[in-house]
Short mmCIF file of C-alpha atoms in Angstrom, two decimals:
data_model
loop_
_atom_site.label_atom_id
_atom_site.label_comp_id
_atom_site.label_asym_id
_atom_site.label_seq_id
_atom_site.Cartn_x
_atom_site.Cartn_y
_atom_site.Cartn_z
CA MET L 26 -113.55 30.27 19.08
CA GLU L 27 -113.69 28.19 22.22
CA ILE L 28 -111.95 29.84 25.17
CA THR L 29 -112.09 29.34 28.90
CA ILE L 30 -111.87 32.31 31.25
CA ARG L 31 -110.63 31.54 34.75
CA LYS L 32 -110.34 33.97 37.65
CA ILE L 33 -106.96 33.77 39.36
CA LYS L 34 -105.67 35.07 42.67
CA ASP L 35 -101.95 34.34 42.36
CA ASN L 36 -99.28 33.13 39.92
CA TYR L 37 -100.12 36.10 37.69
CA PRO L 38 -98.87 35.75 34.09
CA TYR L 39 -96.57 38.79 34.05
CA ASN L 40 -95.25 37.70 30.65
CA LEU L 41 -98.72 38.51 29.28
CA LEU L 42 -99.48 41.49 31.53
CA LEU L 43 -96.25 43.14 30.35
CA GLN L 44 -97.50 43.01 26.76
CA ALA L 45 -100.14 45.61 27.70
CA ASP L 46 -98.33 47.60 30.39
CA GLU L 47 -94.78 48.85 30.63
CA THR L 48 -93.36 47.68 33.98
CA HIS L 49 -93.95 45.33 36.90
CA GLU L 50 -94.31 48.42 39.09
CA SER L 51 -97.08 49.94 36.99
CA ILE L 52 -98.92 46.60 36.87
CA ASN L 53 -98.61 46.11 40.62
CA LYS L 54 -100.33 49.47 41.21
CA TYR L 55 -103.67 47.93 40.15
CA LEU L 56 -103.15 44.16 39.99
CA PHE L 57 -103.79 43.31 43.63
CA ASP L 58 -106.97 45.42 43.76
CA SER L 59 -108.33 43.94 40.51
CA ALA L 60 -110.19 40.82 39.53
CA VAL L 61 -107.66 39.04 37.30
CA TYR L 62 -108.67 36.50 34.65
CA GLU L 63 -106.56 34.24 32.49
CA VAL L 64 -107.59 33.10 29.04
CA LEU L 65 -107.13 29.45 28.16
CA LEU L 66 -107.51 27.49 24.95
CA PRO L 67 -108.40 23.78 25.05
CA GLU L 68 -105.18 22.58 23.40
CA ARG L 69 -102.79 24.67 25.53
CA GLU L 70 -101.69 24.38 29.15
CA GLU L 71 -100.36 27.93 29.46
CA PRO L 72 -102.70 30.94 29.30
CA VAL L 73 -102.82 32.78 25.98
CA GLY L 74 -104.33 35.94 27.42
CA VAL L 75 -105.14 37.89 30.53
CA PHE L 76 -107.31 40.81 31.65
CA CYS L 77 -107.81 42.80 34.84
CA LEU L 78 -111.06 44.42 35.96
CA TYR L 79 -110.70 47.25 38.49
CA GLN L 80 -113.72 48.69 40.31
CA VAL L 81 -113.90 52.47 39.90
CA ASP L 82 -117.22 52.81 41.79
CA THR L 83 -120.40 50.80 42.23
CA THR L 84 -121.48 51.28 38.60
CA THR L 85 -118.19 51.59 36.70
CA ILE L 86 -115.42 49.09 36.11
CA GLU L 87 -112.14 49.78 34.34
CA LEU L 88 -110.40 47.29 32.12
CA LYS L 89 -106.87 47.96 33.36
CA ASN L 90 -105.05 45.38 31.27
CA ILE L 91 -105.99 43.12 28.40
CA ALA L 92 -103.41 41.11 26.52
CA VAL L 93 -103.43 38.25 24.06
CA ASP L 94 -100.15 36.51 23.29
CA GLU L 95 -98.69 37.44 19.89
CA PRO L 96 -99.33 34.12 18.09
CA PHE L 97 -103.06 34.40 18.88
CA ARG L 98 -103.56 37.98 17.68
CA GLY L 99 -105.30 38.91 14.44
CA MET L 100 -107.70 35.96 14.65
CA GLY L 101 -110.46 37.62 16.65
CA THR L 102 -109.19 36.33 19.99
CA GLY L 103 -108.95 39.84 21.48
CA SER L 104 -112.54 40.65 20.53
CA VAL L 105 -113.77 37.39 22.06
CA VAL L 106 -111.82 38.07 25.26
CA LEU L 107 -113.10 41.67 25.44
CA ALA L 108 -116.69 40.48 24.95
CA ARG L 109 -116.26 38.00 27.80
CA ALA L 110 -114.81 40.75 30.04
CA VAL L 111 -117.90 42.88 29.29
CA GLU L 112 -120.20 39.95 30.12
CA ILE L 113 -118.42 39.31 33.43
CA ALA L 114 -118.61 42.98 34.43
CA ALA L 115 -122.28 43.25 33.46
CA THR L 116 -123.12 40.06 35.36
CA ASP L 117 -121.36 41.54 38.39
CA GLY L 118 -123.77 44.49 38.20
CA TYR L 119 -121.67 47.21 36.55
CA ARG L 120 -123.29 49.57 34.06
CA GLU L 121 -120.24 51.05 32.38
CA MET L 122 -116.79 49.83 31.41
CA ILE L 123 -113.95 52.23 30.74
CA ILE L 124 -110.56 51.65 29.17
CA GLY L 125 -107.50 53.89 29.05
CA THR L 126 -105.02 53.73 26.18
CA GLY L 127 -102.66 55.92 24.23
CA THR L 128 -104.16 58.63 22.06
CA GLU L 129 -104.86 58.03 18.36
CA ASP L 130 -101.56 59.52 17.23
CA CYS L 131 -99.70 56.90 19.32
CA ALA L 132 -102.00 53.89 19.32
CA PRO L 133 -104.38 54.11 16.35
CA ALA L 134 -104.82 50.34 16.04
CA LEU L 135 -105.83 49.99 19.69
CA VAL L 136 -108.29 52.86 19.49
CA ARG L 137 -109.86 51.30 16.37
CA PHE L 138 -109.99 47.89 18.11
CA TYR L 139 -111.93 49.30 21.06
CA GLU L 140 -114.24 51.33 18.82
CA ARG L 141 -114.98 48.23 16.70
CA ASN L 142 -115.93 46.51 19.94
CA GLY L 143 -118.50 49.08 21.03
CA PHE L 144 -116.43 51.64 22.94
CA HIS L 145 -116.44 55.36 22.25
CA LYS L 146 -114.06 58.16 23.18
CA SER L 147 -115.20 59.79 26.40
CA GLY L 148 -112.27 61.76 27.81
CA VAL L 149 -108.55 62.35 28.16
CA ARG L 150 -106.26 62.13 31.18
CA GLU L 151 -103.69 64.77 30.30
CA ASN L 152 -100.01 63.94 30.87
CA PHE L 153 -100.91 60.55 32.37
CA PHE L 154 -97.94 58.69 30.87
CA VAL L 155 -95.52 61.53 31.59
CA ASP L 156 -96.62 61.85 35.23
CA ASN L 157 -96.89 58.12 36.03
CA PHE L 158 -93.83 56.54 34.41
CA PRO L 159 -90.21 57.38 35.19
CA GLU L 160 -89.04 56.91 31.59
CA PRO L 161 -90.72 58.11 28.40
CA ILE L 162 -92.87 55.49 26.65
CA TYR L 163 -93.02 55.38 22.86
CA GLU L 164 -95.68 53.75 20.67
CA ASN L 165 -95.21 53.76 16.92
CA GLY L 166 -92.34 56.21 17.33
CA VAL L 167 -94.47 58.77 19.20
CA GLN L 168 -94.07 59.52 22.92
CA LEU L 169 -97.14 58.66 24.96
CA LYS L 170 -98.28 61.67 26.96
CA ASP L 171 -102.05 61.74 27.36
CA MET L 172 -104.31 58.77 28.04
CA LEU L 173 -107.44 58.46 25.93
CA ILE L 174 -110.45 57.15 27.88
CA LEU L 175 -113.00 55.04 26.04
CA SER L 176 -116.26 53.88 27.57
CA ARG L 177 -119.11 51.52 26.85
CA ASP L 178 -122.56 51.04 28.35
CA ILE L 179 -122.63 47.39 29.45
CA GLU L 180 -125.86 47.27 31.45
CA LYS L 181 -127.75 45.66 28.56
CA TYR L 182 -125.39 42.66 28.76
CA ARG L 183 -126.42 41.92 32.33
CA LYS L 184 -128.01 38.51 32.64
CA PRO L 185 -131.35 38.40 34.48
CA VAL L 186 -131.17 37.08 38.03
#
């Protein structure tokens, strides 16, 4: 699949960002401190995906948001985008990428997606969704409470200088 990844600094595609996060307010907590990338396909003018990379420390980067528009899901687009995010982070010198998502009882498909793409469960942020959102959030009929953290060693994807 041929995609173009372009770093952007404004005109953020909130329509896509909101597919992976609940509110403008929650997105804005990390958006302006993140490197934001839009995903483009050759035959489309509008982006079909987006992701945000947030520096945790000098060796760790967090994928704060990754979204692919509904018509482009289920075709491997998300895996291609995630692989490109890993490449960008590794090229920028990071050794580890982490991702936070709902626990397996709430978001089993997302957890499986990340595990298929080389991530493993590495921790839990207890009550994250309860403490950080004013209204309860439900996935698959289950209230999100804890955030599952997945991580991946990305140093081996670093391109030689």
